[in-house]
mmCIF file of C-alpha atoms in Angstrom:
data_model
loop_
_atom_site.group_PDB
_atom_site.id
_atom_site.type_symbol
_atom_site.label_atom_id
_atom_site.label_comp_id
_atom_site.label_asym_id
_atom_site.label_seq_id
_atom_site.Cartn_x
_atom_site.Cartn_y
_atom_site.Cartn_z
ATOM 1 C CA MET D 778 -15.642 28.497 24.068
ATOM 2 C CA ALA D 779 -14.789 26.153 21.267
ATOM 3 C CA ALA D 780 -11.251 24.714 21.206
ATOM 4 C CA THR D 781 -9.202 26.155 18.312
ATOM 5 C CA LYS D 782 -6.602 24.240 16.161
ATOM 6 C CA THR D 783 -3.686 25.459 14.186
ATOM 7 C CA TYR D 784 -3.970 25.315 10.529
ATOM 8 C CA GLU D 785 -1.505 25.629 7.647
ATOM 9 C CA TYR D 786 -2.918 27.386 4.516
ATOM 10 C CA SER D 787 -1.871 28.285 1.082
ATOM 11 C CA VAL D 788 -3.588 31.186 -0.663
ATOM 12 C CA ARG D 789 -3.264 33.603 -3.487
ATOM 13 C CA ASP D 790 -3.571 37.406 -2.972
ATOM 14 C CA ARG D 791 -5.293 39.818 -5.260
ATOM 15 C CA ALA D 792 -2.042 40.094 -7.423
ATOM 16 C CA GLY D 793 -2.324 36.175 -7.978
ATOM 17 C CA LYS D 794 0.889 35.414 -5.886
ATOM 18 C CA LEU D 795 0.939 32.414 -3.717
ATOM 19 C CA ALA D 796 1.427 32.947 0.076
ATOM 20 C CA SER D 797 1.314 30.567 2.993
ATOM 21 C CA GLY D 798 1.220 30.650 6.800
ATOM 22 C CA LYS D 799 -0.508 29.502 9.881
ATOM 23 C CA LEU D 800 -3.719 30.562 11.685
ATOM 24 C CA ASP D 801 -5.850 29.314 14.596
ATOM 25 C CA ALA D 802 -9.466 28.610 13.954
ATOM 26 C CA PRO D 803 -12.147 26.191 15.268
ATOM 27 C CA ASN D 804 -12.590 24.499 12.095
ATOM 28 C CA GLU D 805 -11.566 24.610 8.459
ATOM 29 C CA ALA D 806 -14.819 26.375 7.501
ATOM 30 C CA VAL D 807 -14.266 29.231 9.914
ATOM 31 C CA LEU D 808 -10.616 29.473 8.552
ATOM 32 C CA VAL D 809 -11.656 29.595 4.871
ATOM 33 C CA THR D 810 -14.141 32.371 5.747
ATOM 34 C CA LYS D 811 -11.558 34.329 7.730
ATOM 35 C CA LEU D 812 -9.083 34.040 4.747
ATOM 36 C CA LYS D 813 -11.668 35.216 2.256
ATOM 37 C CA ALA D 814 -12.531 38.129 4.465
ATOM 38 C CA MET D 815 -8.769 39.186 4.283
ATOM 39 C CA GLY D 816 -9.125 39.330 0.498
ATOM 40 C CA TYR D 817 -7.329 35.831 -0.120
ATOM 41 C CA ALA D 818 -8.373 33.094 -2.294
ATOM 42 C CA PRO D 819 -7.702 29.845 -0.430
ATOM 43 C CA VAL D 820 -5.768 27.184 -2.453
ATOM 44 C CA SER D 821 -5.157 24.626 0.343
ATOM 45 C CA VAL D 822 -6.000 24.221 4.004
ATOM 46 C CA ARG D 823 -4.879 21.468 6.461
ATOM 47 C CA GLU D 824 -4.348 21.030 10.104
ATOM 48 C CA SER D 825 -0.710 21.818 11.278
ATOM 49 C CA GLY D 826 1.163 18.676 12.399
ATOM 50 C CA GLY D 827 2.380 18.728 15.992
ATOM 51 C CA GLY D 828 2.835 16.069 18.630
ATOM 52 C CA LEU D 829 0.409 13.175 18.200
ATOM 53 C CA ASN D 830 -1.181 14.854 15.384
ATOM 54 C CA LYS D 831 1.959 15.066 13.163
ATOM 55 C CA ASP D 832 2.057 13.167 10.038
ATOM 56 C CA ILE D 833 4.430 10.347 10.172
ATOM 57 C CA GLU D 834 6.290 9.392 7.031
ATOM 58 C CA LEU D 835 8.075 6.080 6.771
ATOM 59 C CA PRO D 836 11.622 6.161 5.439
ATOM 60 C CA PHE D 837 11.102 3.429 3.091
ATOM 61 C CA GLY D 838 9.006 4.314 -0.040
ATOM 62 C CA ASN D 839 7.366 7.524 -1.034
ATOM 63 C CA GLY D 840 3.983 6.640 0.794
ATOM 64 C CA VAL D 841 1.966 6.721 -2.579
ATOM 65 C CA LYS D 842 0.973 3.367 -3.752
ATOM 66 C CA LEU D 843 0.213 2.282 -7.327
ATOM 67 C CA LYS D 844 -3.557 1.514 -6.265
ATOM 68 C CA ASP D 845 -3.829 5.114 -5.105
ATOM 69 C CA LEU D 846 -2.625 6.341 -8.570
ATOM 70 C CA ALA D 847 -5.015 4.003 -10.165
ATOM 71 C CA ILE D 848 -8.087 5.319 -8.170
ATOM 72 C CA MET D 849 -6.978 9.043 -8.832
ATOM 73 C CA SER D 850 -6.649 8.413 -12.445
ATOM 74 C CA ARG D 851 -10.037 7.076 -12.835
ATOM 75 C CA GLN D 852 -11.817 9.560 -10.715
ATOM 76 C CA PHE D 853 -9.798 12.362 -12.559
ATOM 77 C CA ALA D 854 -11.141 10.847 -15.948
ATOM 78 C CA THR D 855 -14.690 10.599 -14.762
ATOM 79 C CA MET D 856 -14.702 14.263 -13.745
ATOM 80 C CA ILE D 857 -12.947 15.705 -16.828
ATOM 81 C CA ASN D 858 -15.324 13.513 -18.963
ATOM 82 C CA SER D 859 -18.309 15.068 -17.104
ATOM 83 C CA GLY D 860 -17.330 18.615 -17.923
ATOM 84 C CA LEU D 861 -15.522 19.656 -14.840
ATOM 85 C CA SER D 862 -12.764 22.183 -15.224
ATOM 86 C CA LEU D 863 -9.115 21.037 -14.659
ATOM 87 C CA LEU D 864 -8.753 23.284 -11.630
ATOM 88 C CA ARG D 865 -12.066 22.088 -10.063
ATOM 89 C CA ALA D 866 -11.234 18.388 -10.607
ATOM 90 C CA LEU D 867 -7.769 18.763 -8.894
ATOM 91 C CA THR D 868 -9.439 20.701 -6.084
ATOM 92 C CA ILE D 869 -11.943 17.858 -5.563
ATOM 93 C CA LEU D 870 -9.226 15.129 -5.829
ATOM 94 C CA ALA D 871 -6.844 17.011 -3.350
ATOM 95 C CA ASP D 872 -9.766 17.142 -0.998
ATOM 96 C CA GLN D 873 -11.052 13.572 -1.188
ATOM 97 C CA THR D 874 -8.047 11.497 -1.691
ATOM 98 C CA ASP D 875 -7.183 9.396 1.456
ATOM 99 C CA ASN D 876 -3.417 9.444 0.941
ATOM 100 C CA LYS D 877 -2.236 12.455 2.540
ATOM 101 C CA LYS D 878 0.983 12.765 0.564
ATOM 102 C CA LEU D 879 -0.865 12.415 -2.619
ATOM 103 C CA ALA D 880 -3.504 14.784 -1.476
ATOM 104 C CA ARG D 881 -0.850 17.309 -0.637
ATOM 105 C CA THR D 882 0.828 16.886 -3.831
ATOM 106 C CA LEU D 883 -2.311 17.430 -5.855
ATOM 107 C CA GLY D 884 -2.898 20.567 -4.012
ATOM 108 C CA GLU D 885 0.648 21.888 -5.186
ATOM 109 C CA VAL D 886 -0.161 20.643 -8.748
ATOM 110 C CA ARG D 887 -3.427 22.436 -8.705
ATOM 111 C CA GLY D 888 -1.610 25.715 -7.599
ATOM 112 C CA GLU D 889 0.980 25.318 -10.462
ATOM 113 C CA VAL D 890 -1.831 24.648 -13.028
ATOM 114 C CA GLU D 891 -3.673 27.763 -11.844
ATOM 115 C CA THR D 892 -0.529 29.961 -12.642
ATOM 116 C CA GLY D 893 -0.683 28.743 -16.280
ATOM 117 C CA VAL D 894 1.613 25.590 -16.111
ATOM 118 C CA SER D 895 0.444 22.517 -18.089
ATOM 119 C CA LEU D 896 -0.696 19.490 -16.103
ATOM 120 C CA SER D 897 2.007 17.356 -17.457
ATOM 121 C CA ALA D 898 4.762 19.797 -16.363
ATOM 122 C CA SER D 899 3.248 20.300 -13.049
ATOM 123 C CA LEU D 900 3.120 16.454 -12.484
ATOM 124 C CA ALA D 901 6.656 16.151 -13.786
ATOM 125 C CA LYS D 902 7.961 18.557 -10.797
ATOM 126 C CA HIS D 903 6.854 15.738 -8.544
ATOM 127 C CA PRO D 904 8.779 12.535 -9.842
ATOM 128 C CA GLU D 905 8.734 10.957 -6.499
ATOM 129 C CA VAL D 906 4.906 10.617 -6.681
ATOM 130 C CA PHE D 907 4.058 10.416 -10.514
ATOM 131 C CA PRO D 908 5.827 7.819 -12.628
ATOM 132 C CA PRO D 909 7.202 8.909 -16.111
ATOM 133 C CA LEU D 910 4.756 6.653 -17.860
ATOM 134 C CA MET D 911 1.914 8.628 -16.366
ATOM 135 C CA ILE D 912 3.405 11.973 -16.970
ATOM 136 C CA ASN D 913 4.282 11.200 -20.730
ATOM 137 C CA MET D 914 0.863 9.717 -21.340
ATOM 138 C CA ILE D 915 -0.888 12.857 -19.880
ATOM 139 C CA ARG D 916 1.466 15.148 -22.056
ATOM 140 C CA ALA D 917 0.253 13.204 -25.014
ATOM 141 C CA GLY D 918 -3.279 13.494 -24.179
ATOM 142 C CA GLU D 919 -2.985 17.269 -23.728
ATOM 143 C CA VAL D 920 -1.431 17.614 -27.034
ATOM 144 C CA GLY D 921 -4.054 15.434 -28.827
ATOM 145 C CA GLY D 922 -6.950 16.893 -26.757
ATOM 146 C CA PHE D 923 -8.092 13.535 -25.286
ATOM 147 C CA LEU D 924 -6.944 13.759 -21.835
ATOM 148 C CA ASP D 925 -10.016 11.993 -20.394
ATOM 149 C CA ALA D 926 -9.221 8.896 -22.519
ATOM 150 C CA VAL D 927 -5.631 8.907 -21.614
ATOM 151 C CA LEU D 928 -6.453 8.983 -17.858
ATOM 152 C CA LEU D 929 -8.814 6.082 -18.301
ATOM 153 C CA GLN D 930 -6.070 4.089 -20.053
ATOM 154 C CA ILE D 931 -3.668 5.054 -17.197
ATOM 155 C CA ALA D 932 -6.255 3.937 -14.522
ATOM 156 C CA GLU D 933 -6.801 0.605 -16.564
ATOM 157 C CA ASN D 934 -3.093 0.017 -16.678
ATOM 158 C CA TYR D 935 -2.385 0.532 -13.026
ATOM 159 C CA GLU D 936 -5.534 -1.410 -12.108
ATOM 160 C CA ALA D 937 -4.190 -4.505 -14.050
ATOM 161 C CA GLU D 938 -0.762 -4.153 -12.612
ATOM 162 C CA VAL D 939 -2.279 -3.813 -9.029
ATOM 163 C CA LYS D 940 -4.314 -7.034 -9.834
ATOM 164 C CA LEU D 941 -1.100 -8.774 -11.054
ATOM 165 C CA ARG D 942 0.923 -7.997 -8.000
ATOM 166 C CA ASN D 943 -2.031 -8.878 -5.722
ATOM 167 C CA LYS D 944 -2.237 -12.373 -7.347
ATOM 168 C CA VAL D 945 1.462 -12.944 -6.758
ATOM 169 C CA LYS D 946 1.244 -11.608 -3.190
ATOM 170 C CA SER D 947 -1.754 -13.865 -2.299
ATOM 171 C CA ALA D 948 -0.076 -16.838 -3.775
ATOM 172 C CA MET D 949 3.042 -16.304 -1.901
ATOM 173 C CA THR D 950 1.365 -15.338 1.405
ATOM 174 C CA TYR D 951 0.693 -18.806 2.686
ATOM 175 C CA PRO D 952 4.315 -20.294 2.096
ATOM 176 C CA VAL D 953 5.842 -17.255 3.735
ATOM 177 C CA VAL D 954 3.628 -17.396 6.794
ATOM 178 C CA VAL D 955 4.357 -21.174 7.174
ATOM 179 C CA PHE D 956 8.147 -20.417 6.828
ATOM 180 C CA VAL D 957 8.025 -17.800 9.476
ATOM 181 C CA ILE D 958 5.926 -20.009 11.848
ATOM 182 C CA ALA D 959 8.459 -22.514 11.333
ATOM 183 C CA ILE D 960 11.381 -20.278 12.179
ATOM 184 C CA LEU D 961 9.634 -18.886 15.240
ATOM 185 C CA ALA D 962 8.842 -22.445 16.461
ATOM 186 C CA VAL D 963 12.511 -23.393 16.105
ATOM 187 C CA ILE D 964 13.687 -20.398 17.842
ATOM 188 C CA GLY D 965 11.061 -20.760 20.752
ATOM 189 C CA MET D 966 11.933 -24.272 21.369
ATOM 190 C CA LEU D 967 15.760 -23.718 21.250
ATOM 191 C CA LEU D 968 15.414 -20.781 23.601
ATOM 192 C CA PHE D 969 12.904 -21.879 26.072
ATOM 193 C CA ILE D 970 12.195 -25.638 25.913
ATOM 194 C CA VAL D 971 15.539 -27.039 25.187
ATOM 195 C CA PRO D 972 17.301 -25.505 28.351
ATOM 196 C CA ILE D 973 14.724 -27.214 30.543
ATOM 197 C CA PHE D 974 15.551 -30.705 29.064
ATOM 198 C CA SER D 975 19.239 -29.705 29.080
ATOM 199 C CA THR D 976 19.139 -29.044 32.807
ATOM 200 C CA MET D 977 17.297 -32.350 33.478
ATOM 201 C CA PHE D 978 19.714 -34.542 31.274
ATOM 202 C CA ALA D 979 22.662 -32.874 33.216
ATOM 203 C CA ASP D 980 21.168 -33.843 36.488
ATOM 204 C CA LEU D 981 20.571 -37.330 35.497
ATOM 205 C CA GLY D 982 24.099 -37.904 33.967
ATOM 206 C CA GLY D 983 24.842 -40.330 31.239
ATOM 207 C CA GLU D 984 25.806 -40.091 27.572
ATOM 208 C CA LEU D 985 23.220 -38.000 25.448
ATOM 209 C CA PRO D 986 22.467 -39.226 21.961
ATOM 210 C CA ALA D 987 24.192 -37.343 19.047
ATOM 211 C CA PRO D 988 20.947 -35.614 17.838
ATOM 212 C CA THR D 989 20.266 -34.402 21.433
ATOM 213 C CA LYS D 990 23.882 -32.989 21.800
ATOM 214 C CA VAL D 991 23.337 -31.045 18.589
ATOM 215 C CA LEU D 992 20.229 -29.647 19.856
ATOM 216 C CA VAL D 993 21.604 -28.633 23.150
ATOM 217 C CA TRP D 994 24.750 -27.082 21.284
ATOM 218 C CA LEU D 995 22.301 -25.072 19.066
ATOM 219 C CA SER D 996 20.374 -23.843 22.108
ATOM 220 C CA ALA D 997 23.406 -22.601 23.868
ATOM 221 C CA ALA D 998 24.825 -20.974 20.761
ATOM 222 C CA LEU D 999 21.591 -19.200 19.999
ATOM 223 C CA LYS D 1000 21.479 -17.658 23.605
ATOM 224 C CA VAL D 1001 24.592 -16.012 22.953
ATOM 225 C CA THR D 1002 24.111 -14.935 19.240
ATOM 226 C CA ALA D 1003 20.300 -14.247 19.298
ATOM 227 C CA ILE D 1004 20.669 -10.556 19.772
ATOM 228 C CA PRO D 1005 23.476 -10.022 17.286
ATOM 229 C CA ILE D 1006 21.679 -12.116 14.728
ATOM 230 C CA ALA D 1007 18.555 -9.986 15.062
ATOM 231 C CA VAL D 1008 20.436 -6.955 14.895
ATOM 232 C CA LEU D 1009 22.202 -8.149 11.800
ATOM 233 C CA ILE D 1010 18.880 -9.069 10.149
ATOM 234 C CA VAL D 1011 17.362 -5.642 10.776
ATOM 235 C CA VAL D 1012 20.510 -3.884 9.399
ATOM 236 C CA ALA D 1013 20.663 -6.284 6.294
ATOM 237 C CA VAL D 1014 16.954 -5.471 5.619
ATOM 238 C CA ALA D 1015 17.578 -1.732 5.948
ATOM 239 C CA VAL D 1016 20.692 -2.040 3.686
ATOM 240 C CA TRP D 1017 18.804 -4.071 1.002
ATOM 241 C CA GLY D 1018 16.085 -1.632 0.993
ATOM 242 C CA ARG D 1019 18.601 1.163 0.120
ATOM 243 C CA VAL D 1020 20.725 -0.746 -2.331
ATOM 244 C CA LYS D 1021 18.310 -3.123 -4.152
ATOM 245 C CA HIS D 1022 17.495 -0.489 -6.810
ATOM 246 C CA LEU D 1023 21.081 0.414 -7.547
ATOM 247 C CA GLU D 1024 22.096 -0.649 -11.012
ATOM 248 C CA LYS D 1025 25.255 -2.602 -9.865
ATOM 249 C CA VAL D 1026 22.992 -4.551 -7.505
ATOM 250 C CA ARG D 1027 20.214 -5.255 -10.144
ATOM 251 C CA ASN D 1028 22.765 -6.286 -12.746
ATOM 252 C CA VAL D 1029 23.699 -9.277 -10.506
ATOM 253 C CA VAL D 1030 20.321 -10.036 -8.973
ATOM 254 C CA ASP D 1031 17.932 -9.674 -11.951
ATOM 255 C CA PRO D 1032 19.732 -12.268 -14.166
ATOM 256 C CA LEU D 1033 20.014 -14.731 -11.263
ATOM 257 C CA SER D 1034 16.134 -14.103 -10.683
ATOM 258 C CA LEU D 1035 15.460 -15.460 -14.112
ATOM 259 C CA LYS D 1036 17.494 -18.414 -13.769
ATOM 260 C CA MET D 1037 15.853 -19.561 -10.528
ATOM 261 C CA PRO D 1038 14.581 -23.326 -10.955
ATOM 262 C CA VAL D 1039 10.869 -22.685 -10.487
ATOM 263 C CA PHE D 1040 10.394 -18.950 -9.917
ATOM 264 C CA GLY D 1041 12.441 -17.751 -12.869
ATOM 265 C CA GLN D 1042 9.626 -18.382 -15.324
ATOM 266 C CA LEU D 1043 7.268 -16.424 -13.054
ATOM 267 C CA VAL D 1044 9.644 -13.585 -12.834
ATOM 268 C CA GLN D 1045 10.052 -13.491 -16.709
ATOM 269 C CA LYS D 1046 6.129 -13.683 -17.290
ATOM 270 C CA ILE D 1047 5.619 -10.781 -14.901
ATOM 271 C CA ALA D 1048 8.218 -8.701 -16.527
ATOM 272 C CA LEU D 1049 6.795 -9.617 -20.155
ATOM 273 C CA SER D 1050 3.345 -8.635 -19.077
ATOM 274 C CA ARG D 1051 4.327 -5.269 -17.645
ATOM 275 C CA PHE D 1052 6.479 -4.560 -20.762
ATOM 276 C CA ALA D 1053 3.486 -5.312 -23.300
ATOM 277 C CA ARG D 1054 1.064 -3.483 -21.028
ATOM 278 C CA ASN D 1055 3.020 -0.351 -20.625
ATOM 279 C CA LEU D 1056 4.161 -0.104 -24.297
ATOM 280 C CA GLY D 1057 0.741 -0.809 -25.525
ATOM 281 C CA THR D 1058 -0.879 1.773 -23.437
ATOM 282 C CA MET D 1059 1.699 4.394 -24.286
ATOM 283 C CA ILE D 1060 1.639 3.790 -28.034
ATOM 284 C CA SER D 1061 -2.364 3.801 -28.054
ATOM 285 C CA SER D 1062 -2.032 7.120 -26.091
ATOM 286 C CA GLY D 1063 0.038 8.694 -29.012
ATOM 287 C CA VAL D 1064 3.483 8.686 -27.279
ATOM 288 C CA PRO D 1065 6.172 8.368 -29.922
ATOM 289 C CA ILE D 1066 7.579 4.864 -30.163
ATOM 290 C CA LEU D 1067 11.192 5.863 -29.145
ATOM 291 C CA GLN D 1068 10.217 7.788 -26.099
ATOM 292 C CA ALA D 1069 7.818 4.968 -25.182
ATOM 293 C CA LEU D 1070 10.480 2.410 -25.314
ATOM 294 C CA ASP D 1071 12.774 4.561 -23.316
ATOM 295 C CA ILE D 1072 10.179 4.881 -20.515
ATOM 296 C CA VAL D 1073 9.150 1.155 -20.698
ATOM 297 C CA ALA D 1074 12.754 0.177 -20.305
ATOM 298 C CA ASP D 1075 12.664 1.574 -16.884
ATOM 299 C CA THR D 1076 9.248 0.166 -15.789
ATOM 300 C CA THR D 1077 9.927 -3.539 -16.611
ATOM 301 C CA GLY D 1078 11.345 -4.220 -13.122
ATOM 302 C CA ASN D 1079 14.098 -6.401 -14.628
ATOM 303 C CA MET D 1080 17.549 -5.151 -15.911
ATOM 304 C CA VAL D 1081 17.772 -8.069 -18.536
ATOM 305 C CA LEU D 1082 14.546 -6.886 -20.333
ATOM 306 C CA ALA D 1083 15.641 -3.269 -19.903
ATOM 307 C CA ARG D 1084 18.919 -3.900 -21.731
ATOM 308 C CA ALA D 1085 17.226 -5.855 -24.335
ATOM 309 C CA ILE D 1086 14.458 -2.913 -24.831
ATOM 310 C CA ARG D 1087 17.450 -0.302 -24.952
ATOM 311 C CA ASP D 1088 19.116 -2.565 -27.717
ATOM 312 C CA VAL D 1089 15.607 -2.556 -29.537
ATOM 313 C CA GLN D 1090 15.419 1.152 -29.154
ATOM 314 C CA GLN D 1091 18.805 1.776 -30.847
ATOM 315 C CA SER D 1092 17.854 -0.455 -33.726
ATOM 316 C CA VAL D 1093 14.394 1.360 -34.241
ATOM 317 C CA ARG D 1094 16.203 4.623 -34.289
ATOM 318 C CA GLN D 1095 18.190 3.455 -37.067
ATOM 319 C CA GLY D 1096 15.234 2.457 -39.152
ATOM 320 C CA GLU D 1097 14.758 -1.174 -38.272
ATOM 321 C CA SER D 1098 11.378 -2.906 -37.248
ATOM 322 C CA LEU D 1099 10.497 -3.414 -33.632
ATOM 323 C CA ALA D 1100 10.138 -7.215 -33.686
ATOM 324 C CA GLY D 1101 13.178 -8.008 -35.776
ATOM 325 C CA PRO D 1102 15.812 -7.035 -33.099
ATOM 326 C CA LEU D 1103 13.803 -8.880 -30.399
ATOM 327 C CA ASN D 1104 15.061 -12.287 -32.002
ATOM 328 C CA ASN D 1105 18.477 -11.510 -30.738
ATOM 329 C CA HIS D 1106 17.244 -11.522 -27.059
ATOM 330 C CA PRO D 1107 16.370 -15.045 -25.648
ATOM 331 C CA VAL D 1108 14.366 -13.297 -22.890
ATOM 332 C CA PHE D 1109 11.748 -12.462 -25.319
ATOM 333 C CA PRO D 1110 9.771 -15.761 -26.329
ATOM 334 C CA SER D 1111 9.333 -16.547 -30.084
ATOM 335 C CA MET D 1112 5.520 -15.957 -29.668
ATOM 336 C CA VAL D 1113 5.990 -12.431 -28.415
ATOM 337 C CA VAL D 1114 8.231 -11.670 -31.413
ATOM 338 C CA GLN D 1115 5.692 -13.302 -33.886
ATOM 339 C CA MET D 1116 2.898 -11.437 -32.357
ATOM 340 C CA LEU D 1117 4.775 -8.115 -32.542
ATOM 341 C CA ALA D 1118 5.695 -8.744 -36.116
ATOM 342 C CA VAL D 1119 2.133 -9.346 -37.079
ATOM 343 C CA GLY D 1120 0.990 -6.201 -35.008
ATOM 344 C CA GLU D 1121 3.585 -4.088 -37.043
ATOM 345 C CA ASP D 1122 2.460 -5.563 -40.414
ATOM 346 C CA THR D 1123 -1.208 -4.809 -39.599
ATOM 347 C CA GLY D 1124 -0.755 -1.584 -38.078
ATOM 348 C CA ALA D 1125 -2.320 -2.685 -34.741
ATOM 349 C CA MET D 1126 0.702 -2.799 -32.512
ATOM 350 C CA ASP D 1127 -1.043 -1.509 -29.483
ATOM 351 C CA THR D 1128 -3.971 -4.116 -29.752
ATOM 352 C CA MET D 1129 -1.366 -6.896 -30.253
ATOM 353 C CA LEU D 1130 0.661 -5.754 -27.062
ATOM 354 C CA HIS D 1131 -2.458 -5.699 -24.943
ATOM 355 C CA LYS D 1132 -3.259 -9.213 -26.144
ATOM 356 C CA ILE D 1133 0.340 -10.273 -25.090
ATOM 357 C CA SER D 1134 -0.246 -8.582 -21.749
ATOM 358 C CA GLU D 1135 -3.485 -10.488 -21.220
ATOM 359 C CA PHE D 1136 -1.937 -13.677 -22.151
ATOM 360 C CA TYR D 1137 0.775 -13.445 -19.813
ATOM 361 C CA ASP D 1138 -1.396 -12.196 -17.116
ATOM 362 C CA GLN D 1139 -3.375 -15.459 -17.282
ATOM 363 C CA GLU D 1140 0.013 -17.316 -17.424
ATOM 364 C CA VAL D 1141 0.970 -15.698 -14.164
ATOM 365 C CA GLU D 1142 -2.260 -16.491 -12.471
ATOM 366 C CA ALA D 1143 -1.880 -20.229 -13.626
ATOM 367 C CA THR D 1144 1.680 -20.436 -12.548
ATOM 368 C CA THR D 1145 1.079 -18.958 -9.120
ATOM 369 C CA GLU D 1146 -1.782 -21.284 -8.504
ATOM 370 C CA ALA D 1147 0.355 -24.232 -9.512
ATOM 371 C CA LEU D 1148 3.097 -22.987 -7.241
ATOM 372 C CA THR D 1149 0.621 -22.594 -4.344
ATOM 373 C CA SER D 1150 -0.816 -26.060 -4.752
ATOM 374 C CA LEU D 1151 2.953 -27.511 -4.881
ATOM 375 C CA ILE D 1152 4.352 -25.353 -2.121
ATOM 376 C CA GLU D 1153 1.552 -25.879 0.419
ATOM 377 C CA PRO D 1154 2.132 -29.528 1.133
ATOM 378 C CA LEU D 1155 5.891 -29.010 0.920
ATOM 379 C CA MET D 1156 5.791 -26.209 3.631
ATOM 380 C CA ILE D 1157 3.556 -28.335 5.841
ATOM 381 C CA ALA D 1158 5.954 -31.336 5.564
ATOM 382 C CA PHE D 1159 8.811 -28.942 6.109
ATOM 383 C CA LEU D 1160 7.306 -27.514 9.196
ATOM 384 C CA GLY D 1161 6.352 -31.056 10.435
ATOM 385 C CA ALA D 1162 9.856 -32.456 9.874
ATOM 386 C CA ILE D 1163 11.655 -29.564 11.612
ATOM 387 C CA VAL D 1164 9.488 -29.421 14.766
ATOM 388 C CA GLY D 1165 9.246 -33.435 14.743
ATOM 389 C CA ALA D 1166 12.988 -33.934 14.378
ATOM 390 C CA MET D 1167 13.496 -31.664 17.236
ATOM 391 C CA ILE D 1168 10.794 -33.343 19.531
ATOM 392 C CA VAL D 1169 12.419 -36.795 18.809
ATOM 393 C CA ALA D 1170 15.800 -35.355 19.693
ATOM 394 C CA LEU D 1171 14.558 -34.150 22.887
ATOM 395 C CA TYR D 1172 12.701 -37.274 24.033
ATOM 396 C CA MET D 1173 15.445 -39.710 22.910
ATOM 397 C CA PRO D 1174 17.331 -39.434 26.259
ATOM 398 C CA ILE D 1175 14.047 -39.979 28.183
ATOM 399 C CA PHE D 1176 13.734 -43.509 26.904
ATOM 400 C CA SER D 1177 16.812 -44.401 28.856
ATOM 401 C CA VAL D 1178 15.925 -42.422 31.940
ATOM 402 C CA PHE D 1179 15.004 -45.359 34.181
ATOM 403 C CA THR D 1180 18.351 -46.898 33.121
ATOM 404 C CA LEU D 1181 20.091 -43.758 34.303
ATOM 405 C CA ILE D 1182 18.133 -43.625 37.652
ATOM 406 C CA GLU D 1183 18.967 -47.231 38.464
#
């Protein structure tokens, strides 16, 4: 006899009302056939989570990455452009999307669209999954009748953002790995190697050199404080994950990030690229300029730029140009201001914004490559200096071992 599994289902009855429940069946196909025989129209079916099969959702983040949204948007645009109905496209997306949370949400969106709710309104009910930029662009595409084109623009926007993030991550991976290895090497030597030498030095007697005394003291202190420090680090990471998006924290951290000696310019270029790309995409999609500025201010990732954009938004609301007020904010380079002014004069603001975004994407790539080439030898020298200094401090007393024995 075939083993049965418990499935959670969502269906519509003959009156069109949504209903949900659980049923046992050997597989999904048998369950769908059983539901249809009962007079229901299946909307979504998934295996019920329980024990080891239960979906695990991490407390940090919502589980839906920007890459998932980019893939979904491109597939969605392809299907709409190919003539598939909106409901059919949503059904296919919900079935083939790898991300379980996104697939579950798309199934809910499909059910809402089936009741007559617009796609943008359905997406807006899930702000933890779909960002405001995506929702407003889809709303503009629905009104203008070019939903497939808007979805392609969303996909290109998110793909460019993912590419930019990956460049920065790949450039920073090596230094971070070397730094972690250095920390682990130091901790390992202090906890396991130094105590062995310390016992040997104590048996031999005599006065230890100052560097060796410092090393022995650090080893003894780390034995006592290792667990509290580890707990403190875990707590600090958890707390930072919760408070890093608070306005009070960002008002302090974001200005400091722009003033960092080497990385400040990189942070500024990334924020400017994101600002230009998002604003250009929204303007080309038909989103009103004031609404676009309001959304873009929340997507730059830096409070300094966000405040500057809010000021520009107020100026534009009073009838001023977009480029003019940017001169009052040093965070926007003169090149950006001049290019936007030309875009306003020629009526090609979206094109100019995309050119700005492409320029800063190239700048970010060049900067990260330069930083990588600079940081790599520095980190190797740092690791060698730390480990080498500890080894020298350990072996200094051994030079006088024979004197102590005599």
